[in-house]
PDB file of C-alpha atoms in Angstrom:
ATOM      1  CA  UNK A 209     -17.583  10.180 -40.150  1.00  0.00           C
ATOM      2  CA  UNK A 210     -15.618   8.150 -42.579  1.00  0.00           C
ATOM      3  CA  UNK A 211     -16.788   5.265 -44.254  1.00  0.00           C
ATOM      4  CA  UNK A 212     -14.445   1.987 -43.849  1.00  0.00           C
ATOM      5  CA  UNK A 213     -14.461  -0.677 -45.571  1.00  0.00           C
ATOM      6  CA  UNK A 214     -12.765  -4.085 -44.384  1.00  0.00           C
ATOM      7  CA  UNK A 215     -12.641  -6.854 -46.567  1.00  0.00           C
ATOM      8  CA  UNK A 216     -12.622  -9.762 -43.851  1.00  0.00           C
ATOM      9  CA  UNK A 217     -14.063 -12.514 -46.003  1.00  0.00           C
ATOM     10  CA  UNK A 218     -11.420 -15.256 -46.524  1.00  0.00           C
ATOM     11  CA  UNK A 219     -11.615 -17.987 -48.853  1.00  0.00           C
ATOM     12  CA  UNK A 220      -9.125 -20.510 -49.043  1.00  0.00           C
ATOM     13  CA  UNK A 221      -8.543 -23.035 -51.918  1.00  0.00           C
ATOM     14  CA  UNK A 222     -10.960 -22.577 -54.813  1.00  0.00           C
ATOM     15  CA  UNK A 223     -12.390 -18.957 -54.893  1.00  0.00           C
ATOM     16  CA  UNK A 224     -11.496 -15.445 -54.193  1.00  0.00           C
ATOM     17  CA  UNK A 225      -9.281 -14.071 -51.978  1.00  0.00           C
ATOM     18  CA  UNK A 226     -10.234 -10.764 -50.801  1.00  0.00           C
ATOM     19  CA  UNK A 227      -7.774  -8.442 -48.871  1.00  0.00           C
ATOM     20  CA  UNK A 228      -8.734  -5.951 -45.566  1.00  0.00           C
ATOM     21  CA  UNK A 229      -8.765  -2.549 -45.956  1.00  0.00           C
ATOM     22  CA  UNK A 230     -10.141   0.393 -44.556  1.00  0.00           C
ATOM     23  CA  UNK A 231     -10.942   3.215 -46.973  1.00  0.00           C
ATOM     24  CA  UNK A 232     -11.110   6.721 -46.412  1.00  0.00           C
ATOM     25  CA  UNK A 233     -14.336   8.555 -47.521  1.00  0.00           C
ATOM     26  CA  UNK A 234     -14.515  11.585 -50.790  1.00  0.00           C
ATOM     27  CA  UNK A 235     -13.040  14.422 -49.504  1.00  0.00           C
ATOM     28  CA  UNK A 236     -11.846  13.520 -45.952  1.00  0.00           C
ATOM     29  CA  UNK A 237      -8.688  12.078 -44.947  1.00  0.00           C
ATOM     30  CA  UNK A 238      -8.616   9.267 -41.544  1.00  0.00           C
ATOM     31  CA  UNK A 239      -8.692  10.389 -38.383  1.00  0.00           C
ATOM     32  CA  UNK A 240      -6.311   9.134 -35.605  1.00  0.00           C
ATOM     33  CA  UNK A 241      -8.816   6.769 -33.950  1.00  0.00           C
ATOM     34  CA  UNK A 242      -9.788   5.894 -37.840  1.00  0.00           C
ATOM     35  CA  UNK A 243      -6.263   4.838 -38.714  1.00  0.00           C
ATOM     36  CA  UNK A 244      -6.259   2.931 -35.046  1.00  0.00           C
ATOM     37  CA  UNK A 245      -9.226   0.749 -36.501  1.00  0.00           C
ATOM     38  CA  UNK A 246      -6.979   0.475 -40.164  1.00  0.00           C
ATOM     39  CA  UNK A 247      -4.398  -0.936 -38.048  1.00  0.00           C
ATOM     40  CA  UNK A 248      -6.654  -3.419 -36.602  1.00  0.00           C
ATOM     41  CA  UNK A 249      -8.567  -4.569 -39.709  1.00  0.00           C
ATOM     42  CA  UNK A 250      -4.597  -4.891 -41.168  1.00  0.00           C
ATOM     43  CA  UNK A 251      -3.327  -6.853 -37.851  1.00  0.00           C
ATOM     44  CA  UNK A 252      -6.656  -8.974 -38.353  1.00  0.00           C
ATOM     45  CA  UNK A 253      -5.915  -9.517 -41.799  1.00  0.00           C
ATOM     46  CA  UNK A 254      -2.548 -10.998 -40.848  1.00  0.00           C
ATOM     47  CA  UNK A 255      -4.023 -13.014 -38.821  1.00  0.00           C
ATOM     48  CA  UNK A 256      -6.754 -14.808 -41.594  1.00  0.00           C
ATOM     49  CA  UNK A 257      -3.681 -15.334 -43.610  1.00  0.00           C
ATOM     50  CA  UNK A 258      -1.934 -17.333 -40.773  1.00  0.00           C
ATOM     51  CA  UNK A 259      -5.191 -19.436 -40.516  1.00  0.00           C
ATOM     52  CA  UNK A 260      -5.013 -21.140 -43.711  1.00  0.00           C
ATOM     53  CA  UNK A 261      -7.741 -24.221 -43.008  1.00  0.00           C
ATOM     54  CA  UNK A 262      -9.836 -21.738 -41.125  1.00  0.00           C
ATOM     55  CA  UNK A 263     -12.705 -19.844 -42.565  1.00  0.00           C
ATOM     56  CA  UNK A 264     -14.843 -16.631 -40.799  1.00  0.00           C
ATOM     57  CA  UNK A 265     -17.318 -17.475 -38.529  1.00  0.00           C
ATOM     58  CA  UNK A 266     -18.405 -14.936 -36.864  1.00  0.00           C
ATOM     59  CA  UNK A 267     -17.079 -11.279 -37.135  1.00  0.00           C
ATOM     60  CA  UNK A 268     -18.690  -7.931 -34.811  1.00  0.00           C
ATOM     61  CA  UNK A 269     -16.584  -4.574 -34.404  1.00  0.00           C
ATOM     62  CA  UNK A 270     -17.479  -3.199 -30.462  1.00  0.00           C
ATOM     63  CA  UNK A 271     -17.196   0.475 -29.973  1.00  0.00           C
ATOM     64  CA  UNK A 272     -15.427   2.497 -26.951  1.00  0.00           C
ATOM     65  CA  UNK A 273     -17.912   0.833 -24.640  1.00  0.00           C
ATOM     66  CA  UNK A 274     -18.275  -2.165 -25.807  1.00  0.00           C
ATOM     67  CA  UNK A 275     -21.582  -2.280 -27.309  1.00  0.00           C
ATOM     68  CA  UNK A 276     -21.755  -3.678 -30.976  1.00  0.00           C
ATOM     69  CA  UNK A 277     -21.271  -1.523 -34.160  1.00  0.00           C
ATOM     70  CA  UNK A 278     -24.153  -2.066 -37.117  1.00  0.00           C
ATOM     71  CA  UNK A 279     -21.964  -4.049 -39.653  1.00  0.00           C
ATOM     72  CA  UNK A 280     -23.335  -4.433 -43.628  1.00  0.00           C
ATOM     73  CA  UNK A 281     -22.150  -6.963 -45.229  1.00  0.00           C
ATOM     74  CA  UNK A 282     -22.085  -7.268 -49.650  1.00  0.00           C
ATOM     75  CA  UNK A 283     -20.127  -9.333 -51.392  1.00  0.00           C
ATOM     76  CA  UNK A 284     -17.536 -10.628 -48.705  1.00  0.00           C
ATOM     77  CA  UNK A 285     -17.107  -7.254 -47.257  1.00  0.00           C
ATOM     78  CA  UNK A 286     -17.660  -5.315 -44.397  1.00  0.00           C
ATOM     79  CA  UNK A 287     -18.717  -1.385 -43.484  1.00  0.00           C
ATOM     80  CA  UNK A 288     -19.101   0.384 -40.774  1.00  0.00           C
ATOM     81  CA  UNK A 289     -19.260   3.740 -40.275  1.00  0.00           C
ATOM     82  CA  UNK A 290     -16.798   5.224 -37.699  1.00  0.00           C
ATOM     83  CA  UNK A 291     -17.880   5.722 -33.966  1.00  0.00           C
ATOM     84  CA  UNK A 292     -16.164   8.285 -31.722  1.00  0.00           C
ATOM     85  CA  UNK A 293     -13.520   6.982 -29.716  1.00  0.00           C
ATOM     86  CA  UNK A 294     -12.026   3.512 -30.704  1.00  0.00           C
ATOM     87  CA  UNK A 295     -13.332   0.306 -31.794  1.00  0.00           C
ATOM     88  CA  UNK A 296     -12.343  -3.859 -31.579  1.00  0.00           C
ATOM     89  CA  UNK A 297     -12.750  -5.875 -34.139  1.00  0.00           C
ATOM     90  CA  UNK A 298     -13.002  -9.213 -33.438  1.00  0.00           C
ATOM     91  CA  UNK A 299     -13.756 -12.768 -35.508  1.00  0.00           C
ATOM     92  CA  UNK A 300     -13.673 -16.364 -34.692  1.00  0.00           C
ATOM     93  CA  UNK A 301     -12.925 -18.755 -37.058  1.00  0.00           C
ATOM     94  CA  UNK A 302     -13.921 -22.586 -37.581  1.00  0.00           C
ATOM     95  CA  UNK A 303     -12.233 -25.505 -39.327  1.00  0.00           C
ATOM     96  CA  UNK A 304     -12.844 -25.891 -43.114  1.00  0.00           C
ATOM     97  CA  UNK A 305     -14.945 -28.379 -44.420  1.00  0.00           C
ATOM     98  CA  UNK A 306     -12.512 -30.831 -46.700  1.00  0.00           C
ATOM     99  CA  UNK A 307     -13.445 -30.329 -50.057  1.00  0.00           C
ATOM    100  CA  UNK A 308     -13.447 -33.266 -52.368  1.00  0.00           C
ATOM    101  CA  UNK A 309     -11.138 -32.603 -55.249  1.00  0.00           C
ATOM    102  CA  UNK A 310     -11.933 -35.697 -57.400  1.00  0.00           C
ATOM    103  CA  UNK A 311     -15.079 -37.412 -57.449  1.00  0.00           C
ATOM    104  CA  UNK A 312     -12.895 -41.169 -56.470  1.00  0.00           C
ATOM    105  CA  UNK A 313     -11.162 -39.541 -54.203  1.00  0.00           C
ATOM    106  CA  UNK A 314     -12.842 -39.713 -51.193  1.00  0.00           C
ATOM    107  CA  UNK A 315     -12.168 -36.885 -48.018  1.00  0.00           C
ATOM    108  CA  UNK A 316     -11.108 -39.553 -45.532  1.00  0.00           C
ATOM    109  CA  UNK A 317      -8.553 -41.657 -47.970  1.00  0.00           C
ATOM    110  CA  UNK A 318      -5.227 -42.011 -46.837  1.00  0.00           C
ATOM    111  CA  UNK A 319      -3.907 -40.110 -49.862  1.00  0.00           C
ATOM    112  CA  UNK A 320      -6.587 -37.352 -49.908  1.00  0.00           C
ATOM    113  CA  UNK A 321      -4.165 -34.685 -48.704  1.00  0.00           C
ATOM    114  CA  UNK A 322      -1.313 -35.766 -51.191  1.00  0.00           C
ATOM    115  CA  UNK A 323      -3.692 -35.065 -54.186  1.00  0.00           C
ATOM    116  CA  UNK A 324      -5.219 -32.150 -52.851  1.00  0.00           C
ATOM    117  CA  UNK A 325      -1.700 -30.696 -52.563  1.00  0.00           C
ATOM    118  CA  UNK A 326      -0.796 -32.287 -56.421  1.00  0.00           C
ATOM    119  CA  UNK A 327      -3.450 -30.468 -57.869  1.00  0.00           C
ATOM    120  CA  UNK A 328      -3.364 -27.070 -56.010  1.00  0.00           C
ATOM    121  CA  UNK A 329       0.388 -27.659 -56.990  1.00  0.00           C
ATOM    122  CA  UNK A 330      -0.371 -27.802 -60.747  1.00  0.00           C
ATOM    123  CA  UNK A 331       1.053 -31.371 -60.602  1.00  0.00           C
ATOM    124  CA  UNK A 332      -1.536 -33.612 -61.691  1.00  0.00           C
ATOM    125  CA  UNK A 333      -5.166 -32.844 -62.967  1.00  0.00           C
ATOM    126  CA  UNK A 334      -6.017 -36.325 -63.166  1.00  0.00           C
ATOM    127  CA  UNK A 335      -7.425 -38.245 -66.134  1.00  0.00           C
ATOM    128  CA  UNK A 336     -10.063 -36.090 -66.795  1.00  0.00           C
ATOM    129  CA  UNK A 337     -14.011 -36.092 -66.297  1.00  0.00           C
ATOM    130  CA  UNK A 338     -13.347 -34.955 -62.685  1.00  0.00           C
ATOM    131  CA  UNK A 339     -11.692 -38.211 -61.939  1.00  0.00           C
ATOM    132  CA  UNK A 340      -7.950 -38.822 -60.776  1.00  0.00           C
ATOM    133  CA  UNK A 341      -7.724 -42.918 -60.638  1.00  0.00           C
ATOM    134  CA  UNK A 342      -6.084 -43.312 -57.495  1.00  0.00           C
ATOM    135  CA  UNK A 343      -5.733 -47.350 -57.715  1.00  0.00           C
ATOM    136  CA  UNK A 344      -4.538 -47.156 -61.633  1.00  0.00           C
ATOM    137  CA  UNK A 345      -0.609 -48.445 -61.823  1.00  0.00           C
ATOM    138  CA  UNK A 346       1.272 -44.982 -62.346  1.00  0.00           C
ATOM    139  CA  UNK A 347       3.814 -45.247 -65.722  1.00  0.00           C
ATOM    140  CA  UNK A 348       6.875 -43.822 -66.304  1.00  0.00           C
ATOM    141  CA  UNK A 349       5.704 -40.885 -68.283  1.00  0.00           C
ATOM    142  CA  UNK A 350       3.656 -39.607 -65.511  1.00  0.00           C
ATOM    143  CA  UNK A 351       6.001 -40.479 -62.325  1.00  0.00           C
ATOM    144  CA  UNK A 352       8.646 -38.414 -64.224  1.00  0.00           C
ATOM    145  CA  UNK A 353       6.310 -35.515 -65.186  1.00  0.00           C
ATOM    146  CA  UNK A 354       5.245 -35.511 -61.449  1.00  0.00           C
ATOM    147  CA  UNK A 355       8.659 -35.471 -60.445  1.00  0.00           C
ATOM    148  CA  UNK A 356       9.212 -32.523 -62.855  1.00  0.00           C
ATOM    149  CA  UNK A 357       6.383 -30.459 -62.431  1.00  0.00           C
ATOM    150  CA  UNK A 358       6.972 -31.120 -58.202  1.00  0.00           C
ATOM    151  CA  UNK A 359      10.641 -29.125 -58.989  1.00  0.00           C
ATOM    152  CA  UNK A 360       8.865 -25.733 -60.966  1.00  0.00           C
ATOM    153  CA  UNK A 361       8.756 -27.685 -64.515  1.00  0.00           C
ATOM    154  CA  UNK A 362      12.589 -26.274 -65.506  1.00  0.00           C
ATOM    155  CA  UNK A 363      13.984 -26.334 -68.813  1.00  0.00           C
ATOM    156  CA  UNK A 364      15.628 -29.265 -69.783  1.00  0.00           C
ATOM    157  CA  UNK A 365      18.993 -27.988 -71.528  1.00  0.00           C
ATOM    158  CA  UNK A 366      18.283 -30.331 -74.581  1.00  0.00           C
ATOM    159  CA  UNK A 367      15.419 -32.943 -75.028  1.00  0.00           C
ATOM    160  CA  UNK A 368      16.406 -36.536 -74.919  1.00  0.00           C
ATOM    161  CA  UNK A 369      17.276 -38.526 -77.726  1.00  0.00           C
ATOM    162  CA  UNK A 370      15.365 -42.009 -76.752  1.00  0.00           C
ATOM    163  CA  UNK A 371      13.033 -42.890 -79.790  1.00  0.00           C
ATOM    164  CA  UNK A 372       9.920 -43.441 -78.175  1.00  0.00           C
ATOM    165  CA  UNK A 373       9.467 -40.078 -76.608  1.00  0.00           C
ATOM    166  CA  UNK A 374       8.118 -37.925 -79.257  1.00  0.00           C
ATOM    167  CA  UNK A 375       9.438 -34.554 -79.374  1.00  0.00           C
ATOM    168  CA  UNK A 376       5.646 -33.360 -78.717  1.00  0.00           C
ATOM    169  CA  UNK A 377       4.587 -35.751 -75.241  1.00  0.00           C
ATOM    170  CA  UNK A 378       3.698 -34.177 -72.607  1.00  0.00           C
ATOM    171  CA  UNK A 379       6.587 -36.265 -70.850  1.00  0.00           C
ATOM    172  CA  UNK A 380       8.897 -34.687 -73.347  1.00  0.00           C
ATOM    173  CA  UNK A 381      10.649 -32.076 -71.752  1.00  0.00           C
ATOM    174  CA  UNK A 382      10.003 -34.151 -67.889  1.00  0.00           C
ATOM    175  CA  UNK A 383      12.008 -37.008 -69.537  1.00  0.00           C
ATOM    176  CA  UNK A 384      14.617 -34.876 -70.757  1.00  0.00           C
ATOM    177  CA  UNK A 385      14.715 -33.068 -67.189  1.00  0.00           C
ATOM    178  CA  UNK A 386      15.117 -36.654 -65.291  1.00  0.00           C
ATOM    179  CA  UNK A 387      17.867 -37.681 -67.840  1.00  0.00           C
ATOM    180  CA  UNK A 388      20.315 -34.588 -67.395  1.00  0.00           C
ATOM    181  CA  UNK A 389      19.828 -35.242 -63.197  1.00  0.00           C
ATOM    182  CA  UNK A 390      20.610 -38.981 -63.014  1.00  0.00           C
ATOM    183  CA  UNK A 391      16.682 -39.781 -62.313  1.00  0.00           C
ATOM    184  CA  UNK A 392      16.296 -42.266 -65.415  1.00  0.00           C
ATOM    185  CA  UNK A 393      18.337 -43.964 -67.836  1.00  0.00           C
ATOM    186  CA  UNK A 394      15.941 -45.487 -69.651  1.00  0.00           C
ATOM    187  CA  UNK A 395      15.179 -48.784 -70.153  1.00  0.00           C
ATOM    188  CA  UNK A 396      17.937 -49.935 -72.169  1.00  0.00           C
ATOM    189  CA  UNK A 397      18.134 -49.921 -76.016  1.00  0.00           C
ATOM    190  CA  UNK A 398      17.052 -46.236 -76.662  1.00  0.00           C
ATOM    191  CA  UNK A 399      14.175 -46.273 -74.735  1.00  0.00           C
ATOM    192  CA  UNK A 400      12.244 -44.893 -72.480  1.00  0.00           C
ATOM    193  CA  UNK A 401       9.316 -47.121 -71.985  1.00  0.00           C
ATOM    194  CA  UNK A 402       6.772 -44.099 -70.950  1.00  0.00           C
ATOM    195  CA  UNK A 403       4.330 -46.498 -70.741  1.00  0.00           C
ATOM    196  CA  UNK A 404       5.010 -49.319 -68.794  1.00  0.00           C
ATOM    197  CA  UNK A 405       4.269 -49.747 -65.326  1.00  0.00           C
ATOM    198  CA  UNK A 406       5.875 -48.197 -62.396  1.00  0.00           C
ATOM    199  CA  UNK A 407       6.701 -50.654 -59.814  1.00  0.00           C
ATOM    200  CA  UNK A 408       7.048 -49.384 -56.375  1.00  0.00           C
ATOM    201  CA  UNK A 409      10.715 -50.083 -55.834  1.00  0.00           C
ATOM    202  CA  UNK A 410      11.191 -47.964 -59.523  1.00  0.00           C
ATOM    203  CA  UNK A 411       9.452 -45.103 -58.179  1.00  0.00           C
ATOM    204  CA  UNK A 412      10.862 -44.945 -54.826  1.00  0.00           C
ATOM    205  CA  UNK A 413      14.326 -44.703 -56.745  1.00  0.00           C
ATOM    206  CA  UNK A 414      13.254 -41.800 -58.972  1.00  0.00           C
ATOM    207  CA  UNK A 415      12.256 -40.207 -55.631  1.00  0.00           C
ATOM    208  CA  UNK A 416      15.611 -41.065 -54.307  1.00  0.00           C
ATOM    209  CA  UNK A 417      17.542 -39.952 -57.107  1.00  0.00           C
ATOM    210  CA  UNK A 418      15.351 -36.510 -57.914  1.00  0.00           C
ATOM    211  CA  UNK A 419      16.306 -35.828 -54.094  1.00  0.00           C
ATOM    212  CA  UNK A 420      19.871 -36.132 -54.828  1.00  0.00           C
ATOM    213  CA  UNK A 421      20.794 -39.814 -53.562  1.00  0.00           C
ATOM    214  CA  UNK A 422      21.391 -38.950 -49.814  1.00  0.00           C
ATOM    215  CA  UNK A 423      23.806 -41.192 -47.748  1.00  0.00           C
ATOM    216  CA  UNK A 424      21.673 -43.387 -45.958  1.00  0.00           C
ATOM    217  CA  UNK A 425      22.791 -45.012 -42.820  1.00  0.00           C
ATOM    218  CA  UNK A 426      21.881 -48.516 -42.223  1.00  0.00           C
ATOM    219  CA  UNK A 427      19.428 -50.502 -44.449  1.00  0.00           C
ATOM    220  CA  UNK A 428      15.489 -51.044 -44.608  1.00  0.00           C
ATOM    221  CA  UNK A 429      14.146 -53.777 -42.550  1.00  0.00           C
ATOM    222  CA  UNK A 430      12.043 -55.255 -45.096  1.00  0.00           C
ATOM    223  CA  UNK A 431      12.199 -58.893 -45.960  1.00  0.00           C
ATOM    224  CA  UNK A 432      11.678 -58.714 -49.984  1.00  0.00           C
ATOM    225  CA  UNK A 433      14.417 -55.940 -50.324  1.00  0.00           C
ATOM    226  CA  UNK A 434      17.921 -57.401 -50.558  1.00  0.00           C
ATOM    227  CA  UNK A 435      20.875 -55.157 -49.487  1.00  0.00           C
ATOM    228  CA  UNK A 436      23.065 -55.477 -52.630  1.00  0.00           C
ATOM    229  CA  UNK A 437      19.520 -54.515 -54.513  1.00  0.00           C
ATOM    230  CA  UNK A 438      19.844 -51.585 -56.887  1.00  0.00           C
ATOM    231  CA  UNK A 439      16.861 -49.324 -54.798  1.00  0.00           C
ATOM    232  CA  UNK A 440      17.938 -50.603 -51.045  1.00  0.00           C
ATOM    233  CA  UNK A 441      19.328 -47.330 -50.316  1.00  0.00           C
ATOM    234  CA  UNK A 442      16.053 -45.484 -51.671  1.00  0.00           C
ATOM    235  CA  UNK A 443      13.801 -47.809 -50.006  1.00  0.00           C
ATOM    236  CA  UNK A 444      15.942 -47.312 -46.876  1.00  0.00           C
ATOM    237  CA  UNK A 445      15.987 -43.430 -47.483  1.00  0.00           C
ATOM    238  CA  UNK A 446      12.430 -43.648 -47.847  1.00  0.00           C
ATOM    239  CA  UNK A 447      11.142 -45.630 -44.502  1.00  0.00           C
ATOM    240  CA  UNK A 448      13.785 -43.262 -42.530  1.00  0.00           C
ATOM    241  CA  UNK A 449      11.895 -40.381 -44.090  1.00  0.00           C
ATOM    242  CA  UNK A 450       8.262 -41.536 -43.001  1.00  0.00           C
ATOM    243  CA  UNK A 451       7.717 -41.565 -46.955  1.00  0.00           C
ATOM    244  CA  UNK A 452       6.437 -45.210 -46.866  1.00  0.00           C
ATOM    245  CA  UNK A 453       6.370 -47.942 -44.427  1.00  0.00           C
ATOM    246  CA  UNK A 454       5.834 -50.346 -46.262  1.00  0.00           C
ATOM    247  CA  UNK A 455       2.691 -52.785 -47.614  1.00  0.00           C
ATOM    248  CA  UNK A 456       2.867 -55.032 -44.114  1.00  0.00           C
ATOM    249  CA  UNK A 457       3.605 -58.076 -42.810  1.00  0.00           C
ATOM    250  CA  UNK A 458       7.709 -56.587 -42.706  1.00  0.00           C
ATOM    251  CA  UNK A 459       7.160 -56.203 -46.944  1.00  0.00           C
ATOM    252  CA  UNK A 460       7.951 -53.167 -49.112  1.00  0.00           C
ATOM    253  CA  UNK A 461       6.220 -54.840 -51.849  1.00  0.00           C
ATOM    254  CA  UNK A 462       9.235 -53.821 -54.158  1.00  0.00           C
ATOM    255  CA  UNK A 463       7.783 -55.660 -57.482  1.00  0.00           C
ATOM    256  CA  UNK A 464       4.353 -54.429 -57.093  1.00  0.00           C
ATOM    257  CA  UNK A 465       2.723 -51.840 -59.638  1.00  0.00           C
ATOM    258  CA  UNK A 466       2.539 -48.211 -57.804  1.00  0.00           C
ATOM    259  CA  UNK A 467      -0.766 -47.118 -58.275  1.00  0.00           C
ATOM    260  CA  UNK A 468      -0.905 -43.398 -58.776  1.00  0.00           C
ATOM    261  CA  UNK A 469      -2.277 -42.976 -55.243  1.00  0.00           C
ATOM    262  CA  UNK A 470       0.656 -44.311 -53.701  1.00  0.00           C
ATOM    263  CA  UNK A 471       3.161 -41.935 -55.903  1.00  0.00           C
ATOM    264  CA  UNK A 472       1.151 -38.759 -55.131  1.00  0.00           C
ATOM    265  CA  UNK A 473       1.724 -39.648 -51.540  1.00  0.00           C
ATOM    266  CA  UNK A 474       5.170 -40.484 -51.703  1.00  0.00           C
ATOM    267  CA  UNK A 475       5.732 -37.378 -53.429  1.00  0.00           C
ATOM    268  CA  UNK A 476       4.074 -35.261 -51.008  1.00  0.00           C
ATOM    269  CA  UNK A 477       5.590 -36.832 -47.984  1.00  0.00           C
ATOM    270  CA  UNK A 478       9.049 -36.181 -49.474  1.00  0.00           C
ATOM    271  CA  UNK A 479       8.589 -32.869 -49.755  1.00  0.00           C
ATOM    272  CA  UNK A 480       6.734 -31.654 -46.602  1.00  0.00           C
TER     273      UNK A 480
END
């Protein structure tokens, strides 16, 4: 009989991700029942992959009568060795326990998904010692370089010529990016201002803008943003987009610092 292996074991997020296969043994090819089980393990395999937020709970191969097959288990993987006749693999899965990314950012929080997704994505790795400061106001450095990174971090054609971005930032090349697409401006005067405070009105706009400044129909129904006011149509754009709904009480809160929390989330809502 040939050996198979099937590598059923899925881990997703942090960790390895092992692929099914059945192998054939030295010196013998696979039978035609053999290959029947490859397909299966493959069709199973398929299957894990579809159930991203799912992990293995239980897992048993039956033979031609339906009795179980003696499965060994190392290292994530499976064997068996090959009855006669055909076999059924079958495996139930069970939700995934949320695993907290940043020690202040708790598994229930209204943003936990958003920075989940922003640091799988390789857009933000927080501010170090495991730690992402979800209430700290967001600047303009890093709402641009999220904005950047969010679009595959492209090559700006030429870096920007505002005098307090050093060459060397690690906004550099995001700021550079958001000029040459209409994002930013600046702040008047040759500058940037990479480290003043992003209010939320601000970074709604970038969002806006990085999206290409769709036509928006109609305008928000908030009371503290005015309809000749330079970010109506991205605060508008953004209700009709379920990317905010505002702070309450019929307010956007246009003026008010956006803590890095709230930009994550915006982010991720715009693009899912």
């Amino acid at each position: 009989m040939a050996s198979n292996w099937w590598s059923s074991s899925r881990t997703f997020g942090p960790g390895s991700r092992n692929t099914a296969s059945l192998s054939e043994s030295a010196g013998g090819g696979l039978g035609r029942d053999e290959k029947a089980a490859l397909k299966q393990a493959e069709e199973a395999e398929r299957a894990f992959r579809a159930s991203k937020g799912y992990e293995l709970d239980t897992l048993k191969v039956l033979d031609k009568n339906g009795d179980k097959v003696k499965l060994t288990e190392k290292n994530g993987k499976y064997t068996f060795t090959m009855p006669t006749g055909k076999v059924t693999v079958k495996g139930s899965f069970v939700e995934e326990a949320p695993v907290q990314i940043f020690k202040d950012v708790p598994v229930d929080a209204y943003y936990y998904e958003a920075v989940k997704w922003a640091a799988e994505k390789g857009i933000t790795g927080g501010v170090g010692n495991g730690l992402f400061a979800p209430n700290q106001p967001c600047t303009r450095a890093q709402i641009v370089t999220f904005l950047w990174r969010a679009a595959g971090s492209p090559a700006p054609k030429s870096m920007s010529s505002f005098a307090d971005v050093p060459a060397d930032a690690f906004y550099a090349k995001a700021v550079a990016w958001a000029v040459e697409n209409g994002i930013t401006g600046g702040t008047g005067d040759g500058k940037f201002s990479p480290d003043a405070t992003c209010t939320r009105a601000q970074s709604v706009t970038f969002l806006y803008r990085a999206a290409g400044s769709p036509k928006v129909s109609g305008s928000a129904e908030f009371g503290d943003v005015a309809t000749n006011a330079y970010y109506a149509d991205a605060v508008a754009w953004a209700a009709k987009n379920g990317i905010t709904g505002g702070i309450g009480g019929g307010l956007f809160g246009s003026g008010n610092d956006c803590t890095r929390a709230q930009i994550v989330t915006f982010l991720y809502r715009s693009v899912k």
